[in-house]
Short mmCIF file of C-alpha atoms in Angstrom, two decimals:
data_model
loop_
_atom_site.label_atom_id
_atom_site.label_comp_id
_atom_site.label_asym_id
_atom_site.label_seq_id
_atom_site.Cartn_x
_atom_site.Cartn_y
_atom_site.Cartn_z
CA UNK O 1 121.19 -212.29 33.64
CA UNK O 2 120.26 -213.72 30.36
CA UNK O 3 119.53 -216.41 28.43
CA UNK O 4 121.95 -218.96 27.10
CA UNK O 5 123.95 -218.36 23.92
CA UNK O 6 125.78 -220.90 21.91
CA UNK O 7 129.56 -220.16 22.29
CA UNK O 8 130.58 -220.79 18.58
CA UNK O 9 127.55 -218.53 17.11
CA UNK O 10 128.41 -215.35 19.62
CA UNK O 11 132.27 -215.82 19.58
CA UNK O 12 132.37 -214.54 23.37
CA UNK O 13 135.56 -217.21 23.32
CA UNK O 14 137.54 -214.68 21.86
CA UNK O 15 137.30 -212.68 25.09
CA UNK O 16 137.88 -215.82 27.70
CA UNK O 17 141.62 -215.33 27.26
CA UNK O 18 140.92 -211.70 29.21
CA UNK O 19 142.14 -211.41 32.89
CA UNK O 20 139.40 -211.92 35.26
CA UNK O 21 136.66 -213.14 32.50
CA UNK O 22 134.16 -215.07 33.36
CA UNK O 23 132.25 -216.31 30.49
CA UNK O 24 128.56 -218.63 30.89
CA UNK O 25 126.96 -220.11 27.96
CA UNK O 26 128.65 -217.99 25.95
CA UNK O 27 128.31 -214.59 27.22
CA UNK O 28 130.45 -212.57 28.80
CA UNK O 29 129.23 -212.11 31.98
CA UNK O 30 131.72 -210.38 33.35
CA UNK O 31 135.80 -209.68 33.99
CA UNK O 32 136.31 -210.25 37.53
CA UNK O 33 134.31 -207.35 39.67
CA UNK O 34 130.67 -206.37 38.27
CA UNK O 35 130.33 -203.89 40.94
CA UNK O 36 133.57 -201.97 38.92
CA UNK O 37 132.58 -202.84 35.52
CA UNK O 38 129.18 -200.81 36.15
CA UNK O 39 130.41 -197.34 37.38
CA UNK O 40 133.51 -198.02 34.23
CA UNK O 41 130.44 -198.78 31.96
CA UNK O 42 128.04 -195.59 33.03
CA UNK O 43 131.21 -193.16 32.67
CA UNK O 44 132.70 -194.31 29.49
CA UNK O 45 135.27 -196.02 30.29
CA UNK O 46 134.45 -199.88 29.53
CA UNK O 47 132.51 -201.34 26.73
CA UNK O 48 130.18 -204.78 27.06
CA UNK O 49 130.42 -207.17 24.12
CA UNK O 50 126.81 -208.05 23.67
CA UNK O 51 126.51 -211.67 22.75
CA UNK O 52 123.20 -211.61 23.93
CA UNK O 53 122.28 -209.18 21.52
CA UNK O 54 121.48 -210.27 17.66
CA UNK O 55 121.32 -208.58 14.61
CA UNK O 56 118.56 -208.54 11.93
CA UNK O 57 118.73 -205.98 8.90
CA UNK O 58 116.46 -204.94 6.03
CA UNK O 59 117.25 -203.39 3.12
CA UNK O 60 115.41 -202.45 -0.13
CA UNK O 61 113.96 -198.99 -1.71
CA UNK O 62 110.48 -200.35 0.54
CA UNK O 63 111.69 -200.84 3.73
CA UNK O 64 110.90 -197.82 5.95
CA UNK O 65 107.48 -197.55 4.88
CA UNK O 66 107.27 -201.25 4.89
CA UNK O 67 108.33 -201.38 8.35
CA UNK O 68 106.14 -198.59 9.10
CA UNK O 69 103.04 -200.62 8.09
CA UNK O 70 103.66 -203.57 10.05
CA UNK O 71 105.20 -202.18 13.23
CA UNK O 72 104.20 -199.96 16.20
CA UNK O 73 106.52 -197.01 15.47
CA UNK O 74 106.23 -194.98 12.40
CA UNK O 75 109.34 -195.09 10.68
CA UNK O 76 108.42 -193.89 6.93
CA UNK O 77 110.72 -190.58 7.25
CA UNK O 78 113.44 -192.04 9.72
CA UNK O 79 116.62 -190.10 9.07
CA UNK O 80 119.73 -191.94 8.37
CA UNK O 81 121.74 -192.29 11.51
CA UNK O 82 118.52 -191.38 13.69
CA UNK O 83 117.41 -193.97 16.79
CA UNK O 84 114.08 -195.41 17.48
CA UNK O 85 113.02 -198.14 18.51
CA UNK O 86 109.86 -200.76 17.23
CA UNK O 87 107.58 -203.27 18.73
CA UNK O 88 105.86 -206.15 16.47
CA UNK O 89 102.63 -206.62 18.13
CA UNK O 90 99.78 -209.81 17.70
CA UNK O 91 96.63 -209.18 16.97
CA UNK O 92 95.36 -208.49 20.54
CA UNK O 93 98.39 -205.92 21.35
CA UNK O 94 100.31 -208.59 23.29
CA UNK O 95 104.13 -207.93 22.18
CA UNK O 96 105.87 -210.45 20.37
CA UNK O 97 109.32 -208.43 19.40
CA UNK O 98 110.74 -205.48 20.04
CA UNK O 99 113.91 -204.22 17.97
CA UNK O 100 116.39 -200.86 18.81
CA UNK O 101 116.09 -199.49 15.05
CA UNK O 102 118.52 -197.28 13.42
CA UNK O 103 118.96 -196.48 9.48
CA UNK O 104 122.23 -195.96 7.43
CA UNK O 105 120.68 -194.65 3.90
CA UNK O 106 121.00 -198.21 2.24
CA UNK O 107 119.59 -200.36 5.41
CA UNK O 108 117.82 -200.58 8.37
CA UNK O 109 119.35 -202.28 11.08
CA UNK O 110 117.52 -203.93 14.07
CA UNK O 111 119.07 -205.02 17.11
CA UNK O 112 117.32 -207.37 19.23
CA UNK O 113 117.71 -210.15 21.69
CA UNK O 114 119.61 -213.01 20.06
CA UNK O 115 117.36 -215.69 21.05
CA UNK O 116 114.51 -214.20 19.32
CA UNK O 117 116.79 -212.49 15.83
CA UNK O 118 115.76 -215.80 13.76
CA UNK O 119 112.00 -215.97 14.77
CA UNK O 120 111.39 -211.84 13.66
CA UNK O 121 113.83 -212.05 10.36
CA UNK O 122 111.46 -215.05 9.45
CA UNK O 123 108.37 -213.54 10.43
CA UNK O 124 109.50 -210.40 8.63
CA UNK O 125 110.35 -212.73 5.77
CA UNK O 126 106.58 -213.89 5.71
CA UNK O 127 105.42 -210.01 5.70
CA UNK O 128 107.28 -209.19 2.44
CA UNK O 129 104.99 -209.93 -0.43
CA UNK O 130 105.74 -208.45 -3.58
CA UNK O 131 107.73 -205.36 -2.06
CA UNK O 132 111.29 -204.43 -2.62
CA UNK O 133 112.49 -205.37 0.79
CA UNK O 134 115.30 -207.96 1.58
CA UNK O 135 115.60 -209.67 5.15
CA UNK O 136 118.72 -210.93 6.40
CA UNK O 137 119.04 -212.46 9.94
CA UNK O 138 123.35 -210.91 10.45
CA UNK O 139 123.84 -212.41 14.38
CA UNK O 140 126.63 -214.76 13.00
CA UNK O 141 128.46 -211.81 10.78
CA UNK O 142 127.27 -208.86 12.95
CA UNK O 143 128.17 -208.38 16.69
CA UNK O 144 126.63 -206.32 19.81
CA UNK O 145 129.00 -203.89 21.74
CA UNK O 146 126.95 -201.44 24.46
CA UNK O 147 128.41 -198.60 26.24
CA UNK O 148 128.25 -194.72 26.25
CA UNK O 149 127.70 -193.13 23.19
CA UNK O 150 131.66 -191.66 23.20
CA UNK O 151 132.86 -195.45 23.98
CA UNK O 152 131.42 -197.12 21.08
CA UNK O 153 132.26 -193.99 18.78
CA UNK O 154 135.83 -195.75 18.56
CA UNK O 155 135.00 -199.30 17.36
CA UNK O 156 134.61 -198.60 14.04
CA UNK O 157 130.96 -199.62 13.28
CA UNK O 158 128.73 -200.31 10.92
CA UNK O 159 125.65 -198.63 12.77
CA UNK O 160 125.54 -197.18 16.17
CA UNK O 161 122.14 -196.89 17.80
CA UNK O 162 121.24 -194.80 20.59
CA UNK O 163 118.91 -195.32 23.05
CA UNK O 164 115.87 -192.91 23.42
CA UNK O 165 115.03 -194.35 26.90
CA UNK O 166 113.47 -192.36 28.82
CA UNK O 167 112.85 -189.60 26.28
CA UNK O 168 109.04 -189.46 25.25
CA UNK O 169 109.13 -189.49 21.40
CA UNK O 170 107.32 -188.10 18.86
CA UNK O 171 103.90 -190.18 19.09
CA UNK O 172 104.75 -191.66 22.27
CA UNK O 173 103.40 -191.15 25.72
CA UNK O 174 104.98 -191.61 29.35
CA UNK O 175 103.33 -193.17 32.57
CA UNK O 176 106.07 -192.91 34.76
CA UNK O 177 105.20 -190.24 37.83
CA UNK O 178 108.36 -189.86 38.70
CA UNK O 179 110.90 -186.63 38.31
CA UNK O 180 113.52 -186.62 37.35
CA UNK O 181 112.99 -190.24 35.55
CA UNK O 182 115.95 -192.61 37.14
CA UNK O 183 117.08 -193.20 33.76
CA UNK O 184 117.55 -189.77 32.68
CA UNK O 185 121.14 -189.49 33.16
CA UNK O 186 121.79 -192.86 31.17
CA UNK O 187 124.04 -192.62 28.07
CA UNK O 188 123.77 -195.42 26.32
CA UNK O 189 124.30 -196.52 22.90
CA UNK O 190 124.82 -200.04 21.28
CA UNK O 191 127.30 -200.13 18.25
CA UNK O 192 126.90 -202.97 15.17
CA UNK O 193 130.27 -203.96 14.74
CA UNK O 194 131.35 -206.62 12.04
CA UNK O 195 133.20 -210.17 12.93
CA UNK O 196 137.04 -208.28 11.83
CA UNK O 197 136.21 -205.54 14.12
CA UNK O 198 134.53 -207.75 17.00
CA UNK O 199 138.09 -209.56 16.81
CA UNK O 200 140.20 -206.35 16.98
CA UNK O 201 137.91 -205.55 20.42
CA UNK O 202 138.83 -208.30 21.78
CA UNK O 203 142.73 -208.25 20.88
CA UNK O 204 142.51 -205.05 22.60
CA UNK O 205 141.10 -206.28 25.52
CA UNK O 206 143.30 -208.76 25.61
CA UNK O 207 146.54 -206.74 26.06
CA UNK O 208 144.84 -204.35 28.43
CA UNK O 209 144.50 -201.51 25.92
CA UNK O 210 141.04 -201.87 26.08
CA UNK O 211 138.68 -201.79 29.44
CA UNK O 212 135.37 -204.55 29.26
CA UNK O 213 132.24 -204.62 31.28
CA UNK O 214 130.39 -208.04 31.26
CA UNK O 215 126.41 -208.35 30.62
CA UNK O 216 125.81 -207.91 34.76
CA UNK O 217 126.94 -204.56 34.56
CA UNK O 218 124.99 -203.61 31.48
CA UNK O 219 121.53 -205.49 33.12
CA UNK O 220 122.32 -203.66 36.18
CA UNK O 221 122.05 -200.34 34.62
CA UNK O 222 119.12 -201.43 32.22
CA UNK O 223 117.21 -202.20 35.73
CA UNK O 224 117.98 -198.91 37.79
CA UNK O 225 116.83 -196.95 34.28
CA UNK O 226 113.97 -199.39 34.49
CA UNK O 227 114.23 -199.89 30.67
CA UNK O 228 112.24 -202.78 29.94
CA UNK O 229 113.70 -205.61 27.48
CA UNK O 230 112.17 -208.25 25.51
CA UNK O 231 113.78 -211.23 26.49
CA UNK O 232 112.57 -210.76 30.09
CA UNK O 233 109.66 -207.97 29.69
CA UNK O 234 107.75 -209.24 26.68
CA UNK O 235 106.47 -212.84 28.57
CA UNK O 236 103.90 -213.28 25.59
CA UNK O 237 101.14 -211.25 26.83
CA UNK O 238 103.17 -207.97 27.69
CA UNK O 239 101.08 -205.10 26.49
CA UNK O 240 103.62 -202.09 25.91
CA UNK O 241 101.52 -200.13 28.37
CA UNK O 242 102.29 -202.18 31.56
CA UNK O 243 106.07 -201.58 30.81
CA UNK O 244 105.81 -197.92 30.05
CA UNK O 245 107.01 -198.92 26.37
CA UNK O 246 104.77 -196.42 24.59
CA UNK O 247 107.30 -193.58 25.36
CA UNK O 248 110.06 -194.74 23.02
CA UNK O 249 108.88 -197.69 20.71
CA UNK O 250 104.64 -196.91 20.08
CA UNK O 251 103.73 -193.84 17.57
CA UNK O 252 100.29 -193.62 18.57
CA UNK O 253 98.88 -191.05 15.84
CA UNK O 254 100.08 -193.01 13.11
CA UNK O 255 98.33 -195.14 10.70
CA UNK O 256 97.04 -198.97 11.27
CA UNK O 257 99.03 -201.94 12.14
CA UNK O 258 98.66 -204.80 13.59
CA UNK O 259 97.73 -204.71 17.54
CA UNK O 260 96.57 -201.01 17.09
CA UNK O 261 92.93 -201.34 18.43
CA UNK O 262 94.13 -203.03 21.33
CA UNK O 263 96.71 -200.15 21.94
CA UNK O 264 94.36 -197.25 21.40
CA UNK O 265 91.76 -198.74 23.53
CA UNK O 266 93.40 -199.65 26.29
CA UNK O 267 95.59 -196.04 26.60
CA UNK O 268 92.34 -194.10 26.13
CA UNK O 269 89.74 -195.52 27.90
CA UNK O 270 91.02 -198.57 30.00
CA UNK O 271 94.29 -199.42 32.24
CA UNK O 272 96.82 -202.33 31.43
CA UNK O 273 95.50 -205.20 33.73
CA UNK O 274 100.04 -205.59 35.21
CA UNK O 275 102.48 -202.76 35.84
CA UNK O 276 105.57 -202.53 35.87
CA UNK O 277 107.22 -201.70 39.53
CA UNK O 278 111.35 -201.73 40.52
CA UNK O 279 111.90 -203.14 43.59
CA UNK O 280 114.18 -202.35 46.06
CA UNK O 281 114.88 -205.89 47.46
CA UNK O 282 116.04 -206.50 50.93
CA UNK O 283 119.84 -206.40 50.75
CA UNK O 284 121.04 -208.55 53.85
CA UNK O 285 120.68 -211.70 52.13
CA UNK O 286 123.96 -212.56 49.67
CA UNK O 287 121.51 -214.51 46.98
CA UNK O 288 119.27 -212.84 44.53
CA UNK O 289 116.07 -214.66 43.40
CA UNK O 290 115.91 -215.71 40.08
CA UNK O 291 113.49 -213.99 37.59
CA UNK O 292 110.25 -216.17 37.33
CA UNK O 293 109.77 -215.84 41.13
CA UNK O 294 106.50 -214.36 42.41
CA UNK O 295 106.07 -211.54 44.53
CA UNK O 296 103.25 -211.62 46.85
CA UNK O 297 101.49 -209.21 49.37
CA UNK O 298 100.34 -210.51 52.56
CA UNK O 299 100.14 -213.73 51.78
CA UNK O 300 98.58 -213.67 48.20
CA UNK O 301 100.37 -213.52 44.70
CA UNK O 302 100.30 -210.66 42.77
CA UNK O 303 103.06 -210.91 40.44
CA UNK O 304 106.29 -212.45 39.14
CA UNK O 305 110.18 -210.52 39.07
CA UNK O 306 111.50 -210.21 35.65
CA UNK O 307 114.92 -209.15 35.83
CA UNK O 308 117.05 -208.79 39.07
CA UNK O 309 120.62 -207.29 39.02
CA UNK O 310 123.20 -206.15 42.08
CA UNK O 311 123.54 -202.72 41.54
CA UNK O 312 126.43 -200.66 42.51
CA UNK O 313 124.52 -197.51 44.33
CA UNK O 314 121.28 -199.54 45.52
CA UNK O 315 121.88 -202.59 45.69
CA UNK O 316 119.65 -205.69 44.66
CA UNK O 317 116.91 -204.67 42.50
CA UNK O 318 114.36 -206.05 40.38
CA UNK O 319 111.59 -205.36 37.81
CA UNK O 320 108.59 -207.01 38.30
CA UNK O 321 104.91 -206.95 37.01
CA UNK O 322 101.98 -206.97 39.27
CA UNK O 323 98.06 -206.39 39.09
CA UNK O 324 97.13 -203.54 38.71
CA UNK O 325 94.83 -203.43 41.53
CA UNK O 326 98.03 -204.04 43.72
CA UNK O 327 98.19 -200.76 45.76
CA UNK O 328 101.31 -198.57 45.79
CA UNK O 329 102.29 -198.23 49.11
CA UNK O 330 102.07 -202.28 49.79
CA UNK O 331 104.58 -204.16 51.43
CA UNK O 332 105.63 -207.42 48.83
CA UNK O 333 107.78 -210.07 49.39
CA UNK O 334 109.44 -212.44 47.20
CA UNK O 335 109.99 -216.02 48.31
CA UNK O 336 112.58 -218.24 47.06
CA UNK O 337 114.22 -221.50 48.53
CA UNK O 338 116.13 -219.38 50.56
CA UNK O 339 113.52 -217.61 52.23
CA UNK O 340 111.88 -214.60 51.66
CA UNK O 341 113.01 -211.11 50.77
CA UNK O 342 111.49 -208.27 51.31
CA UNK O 343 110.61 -205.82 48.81
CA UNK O 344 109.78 -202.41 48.42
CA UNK O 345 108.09 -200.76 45.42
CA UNK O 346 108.78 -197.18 43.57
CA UNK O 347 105.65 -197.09 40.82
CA UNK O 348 106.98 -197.15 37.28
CA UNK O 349 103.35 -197.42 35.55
CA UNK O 350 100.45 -195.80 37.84
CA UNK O 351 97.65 -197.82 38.55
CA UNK O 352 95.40 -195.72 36.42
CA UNK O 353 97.74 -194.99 33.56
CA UNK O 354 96.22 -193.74 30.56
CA UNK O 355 96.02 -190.99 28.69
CA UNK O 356 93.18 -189.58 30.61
CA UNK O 357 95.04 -190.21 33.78
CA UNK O 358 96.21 -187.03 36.09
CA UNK O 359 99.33 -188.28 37.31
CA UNK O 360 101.55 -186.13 39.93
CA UNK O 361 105.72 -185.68 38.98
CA UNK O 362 107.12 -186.92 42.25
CA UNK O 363 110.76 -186.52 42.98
CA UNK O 364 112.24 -190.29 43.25
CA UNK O 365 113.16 -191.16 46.90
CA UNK O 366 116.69 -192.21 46.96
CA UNK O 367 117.50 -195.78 48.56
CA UNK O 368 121.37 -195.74 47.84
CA UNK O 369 123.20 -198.93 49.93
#
């Protein structure tokens, strides 16, 4: 699940009058059976309000190749109504944002995780200097609705994204050994709706004219397509290797920015020191640990879960990072008040990822509950 929103700011109220909704913090987390709301969600016929979600745009003759300059993912001919996707790196590669990026002709419009919108519009803000680029932090006008591409088509947005996950882009490079990847088959797009149409959603859902999905059945998918997030991904020293990021949101032939050494280096002649594994958690137990838990092997720690979700074909799962040197085939564990759950691990990043790196295509062994 994730983070706490302020009610007022993401106007999930407007959607506690539904049947069945259950709303925390001020997200929607979801309408009375997540298990439902998932397989509605992956076929099209629910949409999630995303109150988690915020919405940052830029505008200004400047701002592609602005953006370009300052961000992993080169963005300098972006089509309008193309999806990409960005990461905002520090100096030493470590990511500090990542944004889903999509361009209308007149704007650019990032969607990110709303607890983060106000700290990249300001640090874009900084960036400007004397180009012809306007920053606008839009959570509290804009709003977040996720589904499959054909479900959001309807809501009458301003700017629909689609997610390239787990496409390799142009520039980008996958780790992943598996084939086919588990998220192959995802469909899913995220529509920029304004506060008139986020209101006529909701009336819609109200009267049943209009099927929702709350944010467990949207992280639940996210998970099982391992698509890594921000919010719970990005723990301040995240390079984009150790979540298989450089696939969709890292051009790595374009020109300088900052982080790029770091990014270079490490794909060409080192490995990320975590990796990114899903687990396959033990399902007898009814309670999921909490992301921030570690994950051990016989007896020592070698990493921490990230997100966890109940998912409607395999049941609990999680992402987790662990060292690198943590072999493949290990048994883990992850201990929690409750006791401890077993764990096993399907490889998203190889321990010797890298672009020298043979890696095998391995069909993905299916542990459906």
């Amino acid at each position: 699940m994730t983070g706490p929103v302020d009610a007022e700011s993401s106007v999930s109220g407007r959607f506690a009058a539904v049947e069945g909704a259950v709303v925390a913090g001020g997200i929607l987390s979801h309408v009375g059976s997540p298990v439902r709301e998932q397989r509605d969600l992956a076929a099209g016929r629910a949409v999630a309000p995303l109150a988690s979600r915020g919405v940052v745009t830029v505008s200004g003759p400047d701002r592609l190749t602005w953006l370009d300059s300052i961000t992993s993912q080169a963005l300098a001919a972006l089509a309008p109504g193309e999806s990409t996707e960005l990461l905002v790196l520090d100096p030493h590669g470590h990511i500090e944002h990542a944004a889903a990026v999509v361009d209308d002709g007149e704007r650019t419009w990032l969607i990110v995780d709303r607890t983060r919108a106000a700290a990249l519009a300001g640090w874009l803000g900084r960036m400007r200097f004397r180009l012809r680029v306007e920053v606008t932090d839009a959570s509290e006008t804009h709003h977040v609705v996720g589904g499959s591409r054909a479900a959001v088509a309807a809501l009458g947005a301003d700017a629909v994204w689609i997610d390239p996950w787990p496409g390799v882009s142009i520039g980008g490079w996958g780790y992943a050994p598996t084939d086919p990847h588990p998220g192959a088959d995802r469909d899913w797009a995220e529509a920029v709706v304004d506060d008139g149409a986020h209101a006529r959603l909701a009336a819609a859902a109200g009267s049943g004219a209009q099927s929702l999905a709350g944010e467990l059945a949207a992280e639940a998918l996210r998970i099982a397509a391992w698509r890594p997030r921000a919010e719970r991904e990005a723990d301040g020293r995240t390079l984009p290797h150790e979540a298989d990021w450089l696939r969709t949101a890292v051009h790595l032939d374009k020109g300088c920015y900052r982080g790029q050494e770091t990014v270079a280096k490490v794909h060409n002649l080192g490995h990320p020191p975590r990796r990114l594994v899903l687990l396959q958690l033990d399902g007898s137990d009814a309670v999921l640990p909490e992301p921030g838990v570690e994950v051990f092997s016989q007896g020592e720690t070698v990493g921490v879960v990230t997100s966890v979700a109940r998912h409607h074909e395999e049941g609990p799962i999680a992402l987790a990072f662990v060292k690198r040197t943590t072999p493949e085939g290990a048994d883990l564990e992850v201990r929690t008040p409750e006791g401890v759950v077993a764990a096993a691990q399907e490889t998203i990043v190889p321990p010797d990822a890298g672009r020298t790196a043979s890696v095998p295509r391995l069909p993905r062994l299916s542990r459906r509950r």
